[in-house]
mmCIF file of C-alpha atoms in Angstrom:
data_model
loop_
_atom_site.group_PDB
_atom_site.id
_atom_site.type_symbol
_atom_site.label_atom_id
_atom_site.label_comp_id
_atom_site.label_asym_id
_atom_site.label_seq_id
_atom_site.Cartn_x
_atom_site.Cartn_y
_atom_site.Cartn_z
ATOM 1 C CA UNK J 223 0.000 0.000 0.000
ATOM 2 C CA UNK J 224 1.280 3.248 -0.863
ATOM 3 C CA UNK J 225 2.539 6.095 2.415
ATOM 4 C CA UNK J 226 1.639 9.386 2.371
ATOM 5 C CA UNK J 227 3.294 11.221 -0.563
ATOM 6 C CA UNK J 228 4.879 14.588 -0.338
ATOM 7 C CA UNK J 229 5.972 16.605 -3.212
ATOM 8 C CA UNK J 230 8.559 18.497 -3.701
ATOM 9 C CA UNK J 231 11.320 15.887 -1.682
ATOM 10 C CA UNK J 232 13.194 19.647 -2.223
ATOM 11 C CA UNK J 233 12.687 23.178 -2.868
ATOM 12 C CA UNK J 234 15.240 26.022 -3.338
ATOM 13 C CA UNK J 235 13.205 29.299 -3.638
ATOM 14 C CA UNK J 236 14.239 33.166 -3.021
ATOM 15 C CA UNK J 237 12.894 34.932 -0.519
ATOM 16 C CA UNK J 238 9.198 36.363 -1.747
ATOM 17 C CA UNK J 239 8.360 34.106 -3.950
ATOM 18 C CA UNK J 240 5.271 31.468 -3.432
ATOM 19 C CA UNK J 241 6.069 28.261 -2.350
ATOM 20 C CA UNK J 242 3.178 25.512 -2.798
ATOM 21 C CA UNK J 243 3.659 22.151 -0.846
ATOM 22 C CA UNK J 244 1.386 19.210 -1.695
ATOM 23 C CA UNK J 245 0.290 16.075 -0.241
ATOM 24 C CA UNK J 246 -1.434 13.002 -0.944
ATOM 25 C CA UNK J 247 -2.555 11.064 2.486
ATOM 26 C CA UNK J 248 -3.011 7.435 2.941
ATOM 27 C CA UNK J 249 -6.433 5.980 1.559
ATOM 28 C CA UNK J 250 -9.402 5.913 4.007
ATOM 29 C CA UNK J 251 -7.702 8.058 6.331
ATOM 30 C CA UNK J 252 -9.766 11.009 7.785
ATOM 31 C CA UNK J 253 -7.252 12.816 9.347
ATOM 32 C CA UNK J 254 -4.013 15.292 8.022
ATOM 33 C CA UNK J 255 -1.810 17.139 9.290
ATOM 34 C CA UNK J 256 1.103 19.834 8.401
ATOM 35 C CA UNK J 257 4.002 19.594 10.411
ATOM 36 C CA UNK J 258 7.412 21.597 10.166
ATOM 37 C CA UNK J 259 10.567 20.864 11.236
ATOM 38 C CA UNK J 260 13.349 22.380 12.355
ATOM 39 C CA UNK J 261 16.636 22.241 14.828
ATOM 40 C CA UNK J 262 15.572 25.181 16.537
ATOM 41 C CA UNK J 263 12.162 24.321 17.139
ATOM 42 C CA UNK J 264 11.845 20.481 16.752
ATOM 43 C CA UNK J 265 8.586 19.136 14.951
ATOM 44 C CA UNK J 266 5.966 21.619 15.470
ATOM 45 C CA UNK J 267 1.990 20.724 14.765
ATOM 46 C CA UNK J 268 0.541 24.010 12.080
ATOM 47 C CA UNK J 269 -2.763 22.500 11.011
ATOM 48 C CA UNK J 270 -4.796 19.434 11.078
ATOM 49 C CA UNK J 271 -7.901 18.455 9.240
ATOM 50 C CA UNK J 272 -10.477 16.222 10.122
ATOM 51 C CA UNK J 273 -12.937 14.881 6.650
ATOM 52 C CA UNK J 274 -11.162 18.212 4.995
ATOM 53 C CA UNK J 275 -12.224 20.342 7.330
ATOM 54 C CA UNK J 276 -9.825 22.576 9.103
ATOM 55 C CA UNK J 277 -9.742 21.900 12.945
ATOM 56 C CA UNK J 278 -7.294 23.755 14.282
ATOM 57 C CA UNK J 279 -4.708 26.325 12.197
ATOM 58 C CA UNK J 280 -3.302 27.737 15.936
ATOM 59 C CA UNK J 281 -0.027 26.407 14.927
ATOM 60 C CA UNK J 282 0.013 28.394 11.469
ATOM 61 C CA UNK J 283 3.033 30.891 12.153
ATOM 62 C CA UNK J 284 1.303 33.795 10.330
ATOM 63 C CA UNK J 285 -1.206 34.982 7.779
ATOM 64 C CA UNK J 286 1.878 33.982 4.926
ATOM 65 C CA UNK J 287 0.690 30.557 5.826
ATOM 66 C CA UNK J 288 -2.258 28.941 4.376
ATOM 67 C CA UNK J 289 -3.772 25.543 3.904
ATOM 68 C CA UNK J 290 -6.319 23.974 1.837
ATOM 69 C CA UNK J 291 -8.075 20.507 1.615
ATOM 70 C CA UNK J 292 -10.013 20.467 -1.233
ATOM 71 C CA UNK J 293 -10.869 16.463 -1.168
ATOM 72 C CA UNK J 294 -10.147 13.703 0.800
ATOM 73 C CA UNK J 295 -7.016 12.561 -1.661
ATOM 74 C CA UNK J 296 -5.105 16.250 -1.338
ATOM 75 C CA UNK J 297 -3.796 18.799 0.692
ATOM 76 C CA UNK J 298 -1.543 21.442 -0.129
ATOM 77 C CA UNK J 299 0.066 24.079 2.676
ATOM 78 C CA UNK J 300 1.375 27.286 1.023
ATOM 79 C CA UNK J 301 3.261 30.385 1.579
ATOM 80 C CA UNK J 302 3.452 33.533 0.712
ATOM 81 C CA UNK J 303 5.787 35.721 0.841
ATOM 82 C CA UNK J 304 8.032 33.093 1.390
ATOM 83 C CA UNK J 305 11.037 34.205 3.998
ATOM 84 C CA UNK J 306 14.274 32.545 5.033
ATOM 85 C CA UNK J 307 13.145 32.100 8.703
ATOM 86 C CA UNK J 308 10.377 29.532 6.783
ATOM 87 C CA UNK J 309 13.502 27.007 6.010
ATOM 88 C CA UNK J 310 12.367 23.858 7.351
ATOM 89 C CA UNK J 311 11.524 20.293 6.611
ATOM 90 C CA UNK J 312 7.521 20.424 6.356
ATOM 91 C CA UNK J 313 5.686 17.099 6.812
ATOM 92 C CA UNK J 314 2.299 15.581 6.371
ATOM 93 C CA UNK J 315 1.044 12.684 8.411
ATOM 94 C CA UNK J 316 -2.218 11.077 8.224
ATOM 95 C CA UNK J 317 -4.189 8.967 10.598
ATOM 96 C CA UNK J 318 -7.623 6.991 10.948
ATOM 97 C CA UNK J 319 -8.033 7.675 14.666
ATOM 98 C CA UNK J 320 -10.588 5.040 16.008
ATOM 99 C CA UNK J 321 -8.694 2.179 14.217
ATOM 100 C CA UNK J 322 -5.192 3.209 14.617
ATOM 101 C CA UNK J 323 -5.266 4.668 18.225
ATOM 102 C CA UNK J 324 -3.686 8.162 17.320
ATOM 103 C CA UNK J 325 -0.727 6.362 15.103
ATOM 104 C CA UNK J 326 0.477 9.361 12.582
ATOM 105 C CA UNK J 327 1.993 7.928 9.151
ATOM 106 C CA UNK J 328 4.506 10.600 7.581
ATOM 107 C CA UNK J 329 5.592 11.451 4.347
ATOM 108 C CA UNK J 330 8.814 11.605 3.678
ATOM 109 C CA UNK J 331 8.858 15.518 3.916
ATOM 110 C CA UNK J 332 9.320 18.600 2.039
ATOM 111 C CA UNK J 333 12.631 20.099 2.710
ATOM 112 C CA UNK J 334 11.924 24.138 1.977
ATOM 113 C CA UNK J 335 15.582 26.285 1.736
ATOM 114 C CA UNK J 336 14.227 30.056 1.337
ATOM 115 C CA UNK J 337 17.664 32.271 0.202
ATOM 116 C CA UNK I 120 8.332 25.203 27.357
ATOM 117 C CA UNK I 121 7.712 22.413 25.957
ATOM 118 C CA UNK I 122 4.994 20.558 26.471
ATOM 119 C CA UNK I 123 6.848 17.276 26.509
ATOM 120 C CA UNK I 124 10.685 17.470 28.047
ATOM 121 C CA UNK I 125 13.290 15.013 26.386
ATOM 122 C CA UNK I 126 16.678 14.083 27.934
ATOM 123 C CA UNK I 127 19.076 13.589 26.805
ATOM 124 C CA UNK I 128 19.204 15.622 23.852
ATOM 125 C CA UNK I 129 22.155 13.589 22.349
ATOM 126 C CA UNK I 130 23.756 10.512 23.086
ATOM 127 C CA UNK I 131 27.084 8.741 21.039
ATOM 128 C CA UNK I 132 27.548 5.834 22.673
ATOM 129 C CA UNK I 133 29.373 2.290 20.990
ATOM 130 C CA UNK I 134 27.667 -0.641 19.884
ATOM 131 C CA UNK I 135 26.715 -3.076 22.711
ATOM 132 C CA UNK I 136 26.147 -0.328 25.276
ATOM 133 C CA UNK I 137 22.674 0.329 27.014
ATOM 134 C CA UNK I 138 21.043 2.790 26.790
ATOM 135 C CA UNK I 139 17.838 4.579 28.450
ATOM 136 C CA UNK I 140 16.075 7.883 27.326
ATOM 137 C CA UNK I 141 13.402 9.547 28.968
ATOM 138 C CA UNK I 142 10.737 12.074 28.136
ATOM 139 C CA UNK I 143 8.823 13.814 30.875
ATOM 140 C CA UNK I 144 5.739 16.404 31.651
ATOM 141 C CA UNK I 145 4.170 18.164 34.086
ATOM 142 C CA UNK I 146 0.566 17.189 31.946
ATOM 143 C CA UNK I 147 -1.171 13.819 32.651
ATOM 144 C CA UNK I 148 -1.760 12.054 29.452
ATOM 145 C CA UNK I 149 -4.498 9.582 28.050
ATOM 146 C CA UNK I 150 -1.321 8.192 26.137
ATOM 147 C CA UNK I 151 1.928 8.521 24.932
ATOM 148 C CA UNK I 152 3.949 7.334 21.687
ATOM 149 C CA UNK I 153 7.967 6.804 20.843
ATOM 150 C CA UNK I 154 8.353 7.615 17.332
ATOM 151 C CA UNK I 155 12.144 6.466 15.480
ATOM 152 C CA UNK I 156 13.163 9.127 12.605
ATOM 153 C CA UNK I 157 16.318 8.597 10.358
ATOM 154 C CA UNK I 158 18.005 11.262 8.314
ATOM 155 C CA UNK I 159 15.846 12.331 4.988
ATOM 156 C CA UNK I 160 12.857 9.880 6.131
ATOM 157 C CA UNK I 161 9.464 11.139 8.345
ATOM 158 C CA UNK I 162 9.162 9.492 12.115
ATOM 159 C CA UNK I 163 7.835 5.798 12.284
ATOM 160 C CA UNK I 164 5.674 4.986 15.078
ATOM 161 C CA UNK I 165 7.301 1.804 17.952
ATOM 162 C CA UNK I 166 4.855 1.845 20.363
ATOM 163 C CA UNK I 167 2.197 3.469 22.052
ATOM 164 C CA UNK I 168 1.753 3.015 25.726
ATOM 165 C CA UNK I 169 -1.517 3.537 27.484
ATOM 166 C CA UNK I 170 -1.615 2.450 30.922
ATOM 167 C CA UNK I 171 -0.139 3.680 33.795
ATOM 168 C CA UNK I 172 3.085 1.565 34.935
ATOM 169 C CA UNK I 173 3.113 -0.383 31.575
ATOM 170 C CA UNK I 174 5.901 -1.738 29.945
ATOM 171 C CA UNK I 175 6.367 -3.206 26.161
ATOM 172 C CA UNK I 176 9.283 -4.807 24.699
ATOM 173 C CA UNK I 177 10.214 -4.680 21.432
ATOM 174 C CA UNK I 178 13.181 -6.562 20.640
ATOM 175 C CA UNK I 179 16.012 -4.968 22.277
ATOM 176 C CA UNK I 180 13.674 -1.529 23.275
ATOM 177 C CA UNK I 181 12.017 -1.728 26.643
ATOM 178 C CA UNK I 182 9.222 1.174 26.679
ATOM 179 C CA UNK I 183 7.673 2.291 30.128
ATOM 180 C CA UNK I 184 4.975 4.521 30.914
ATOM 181 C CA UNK I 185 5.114 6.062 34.544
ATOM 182 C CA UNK I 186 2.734 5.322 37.129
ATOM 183 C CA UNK I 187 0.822 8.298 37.225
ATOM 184 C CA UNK I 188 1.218 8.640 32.871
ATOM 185 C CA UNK I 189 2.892 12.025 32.942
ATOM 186 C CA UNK I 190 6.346 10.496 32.365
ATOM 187 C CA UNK I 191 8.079 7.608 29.991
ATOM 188 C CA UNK I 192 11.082 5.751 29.072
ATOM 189 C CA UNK I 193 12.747 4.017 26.314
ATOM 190 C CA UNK I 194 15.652 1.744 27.426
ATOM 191 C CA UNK I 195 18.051 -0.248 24.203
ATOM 192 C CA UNK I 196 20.105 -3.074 25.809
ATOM 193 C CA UNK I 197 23.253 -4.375 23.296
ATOM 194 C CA UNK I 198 22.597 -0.806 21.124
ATOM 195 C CA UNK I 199 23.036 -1.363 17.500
ATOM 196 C CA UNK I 200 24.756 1.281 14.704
ATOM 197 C CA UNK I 201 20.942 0.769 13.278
ATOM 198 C CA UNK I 202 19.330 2.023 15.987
ATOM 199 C CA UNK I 203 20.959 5.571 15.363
ATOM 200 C CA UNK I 204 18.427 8.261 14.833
ATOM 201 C CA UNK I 205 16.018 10.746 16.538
ATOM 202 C CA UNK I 206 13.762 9.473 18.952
ATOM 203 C CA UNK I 207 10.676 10.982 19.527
ATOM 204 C CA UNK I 208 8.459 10.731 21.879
ATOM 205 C CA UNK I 209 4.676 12.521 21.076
ATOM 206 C CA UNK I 210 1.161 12.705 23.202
ATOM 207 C CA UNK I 211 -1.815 14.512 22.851
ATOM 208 C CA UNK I 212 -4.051 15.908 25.336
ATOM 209 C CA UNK I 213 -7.189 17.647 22.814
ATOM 210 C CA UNK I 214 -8.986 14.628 20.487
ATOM 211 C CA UNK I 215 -6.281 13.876 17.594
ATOM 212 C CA UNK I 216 -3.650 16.546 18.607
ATOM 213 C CA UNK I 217 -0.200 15.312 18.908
ATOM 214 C CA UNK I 218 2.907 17.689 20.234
ATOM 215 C CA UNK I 219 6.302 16.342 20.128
ATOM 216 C CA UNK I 220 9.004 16.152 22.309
ATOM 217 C CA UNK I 221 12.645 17.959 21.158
ATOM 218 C CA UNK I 222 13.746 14.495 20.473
ATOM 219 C CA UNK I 223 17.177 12.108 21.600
ATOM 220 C CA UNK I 224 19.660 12.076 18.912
ATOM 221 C CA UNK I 225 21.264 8.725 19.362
ATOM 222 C CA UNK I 226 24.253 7.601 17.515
ATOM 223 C CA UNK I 227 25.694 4.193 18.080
ATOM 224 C CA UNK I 228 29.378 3.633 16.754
ATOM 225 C CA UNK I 229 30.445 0.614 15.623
#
């Protein structure tokens, strides 16, 4: 069975230009989430979706940040302006909670290098 | 602060050592999961624990979740270079919401 895909693996972009991040969760799963990573700040939770609804965006750094689930199949997370400080390894993970008791699965993540 | 504290941050240690790492909270939780992550890959779940004062093996890893499930521990007996990587352990207090510890950065030398 296929993971959770992630495209770009990597993107090189200069600073205020639009950076678009996509993902493709595991089938039957009702749950995704953006994560980004970083040494500074470990792996922090932006936004998670629940049947491609938004639950919470608290974790969204700012209003560069946006996210979109437009069907059950695909996600993407983008930003704009993109800045340097947005450098980061950016994961999605999805989950089927009552059958998998919380387990995430992960892509294999979107590393971002804003110059 | 973080939600979830983890200790040590790294570790370099040779093959055939133990080991033990431990993640900690003020926060009681419903649950709590170790998560392995190697270099260019996302985390992979080992275990989740759920009751208080429980213990799971898994091969060489010994997981334990404290009595009172605010606290946890992953012990590696005989370490292996392949069990180099980022541990993570990750609970969630609200419905599906996990937060993540800083991680352990193991490295085991051959």
């Amino acid at each position: 069975d296929a993971g959770v895909i992630q495209s770009p693996r990597h993107e090189v972009t200069e600073m205020g230009q639009e950076v678009t991040l996509r993902c493709k969760p595991i089938s039957g799963h009702d749950y995704l989430f953006w994560y980004r990573q970083t040494m500074m700040r470990g792996l922090e939770l932006l936004i998670y979706f629940n049947n491609n609804v938004p639950i919470d965006d608290s974790g969204m750094p700012e209003d560069r940040f946006s996210a979109k689930m437009p069907n059950a199949s695909f996600s993407t997370l983008k930003i704009q302006p993109s800045e340097p400080r947005d450098s980061a390894v950016y994961f999605c993970a999805s989950n089927q909670l009552q059958v998998n008791t919380g387990e995430l699965f992960f892509g294999e993540g979107s590393r971002l290098t804003v110059l | 602060t973080q939600l979830l504290e983890q200790s040590p941050q790294f570790l370099s240690i040779q093959e055939g050592e133990n080991l033990t790492v431990y993640c900690n909270s003020s926060s009681v939780f419903s649950s709590l999961q170790w998560y392995r992550q190697e270099p260019g890959e996302g985390p992979v779940l080992l275990v989740t624990v759920v009751t208080g004062g429980e213990v799971k093996k898994l091969k060489r890893l010994t997981f334990q979740f404290g009595d009172a499930r605010k606290d946890s521990s992953l012990h590696i007996t005989a370490a292996q270079p392949g069990d180099t990587g980022l541990y993570l352990c990750a609970a969630g207090k609200y419905g599906n919401k996990l937060v993540f510890g800083a991680g352990t950065i193991l490295r085991v030398k051959s």
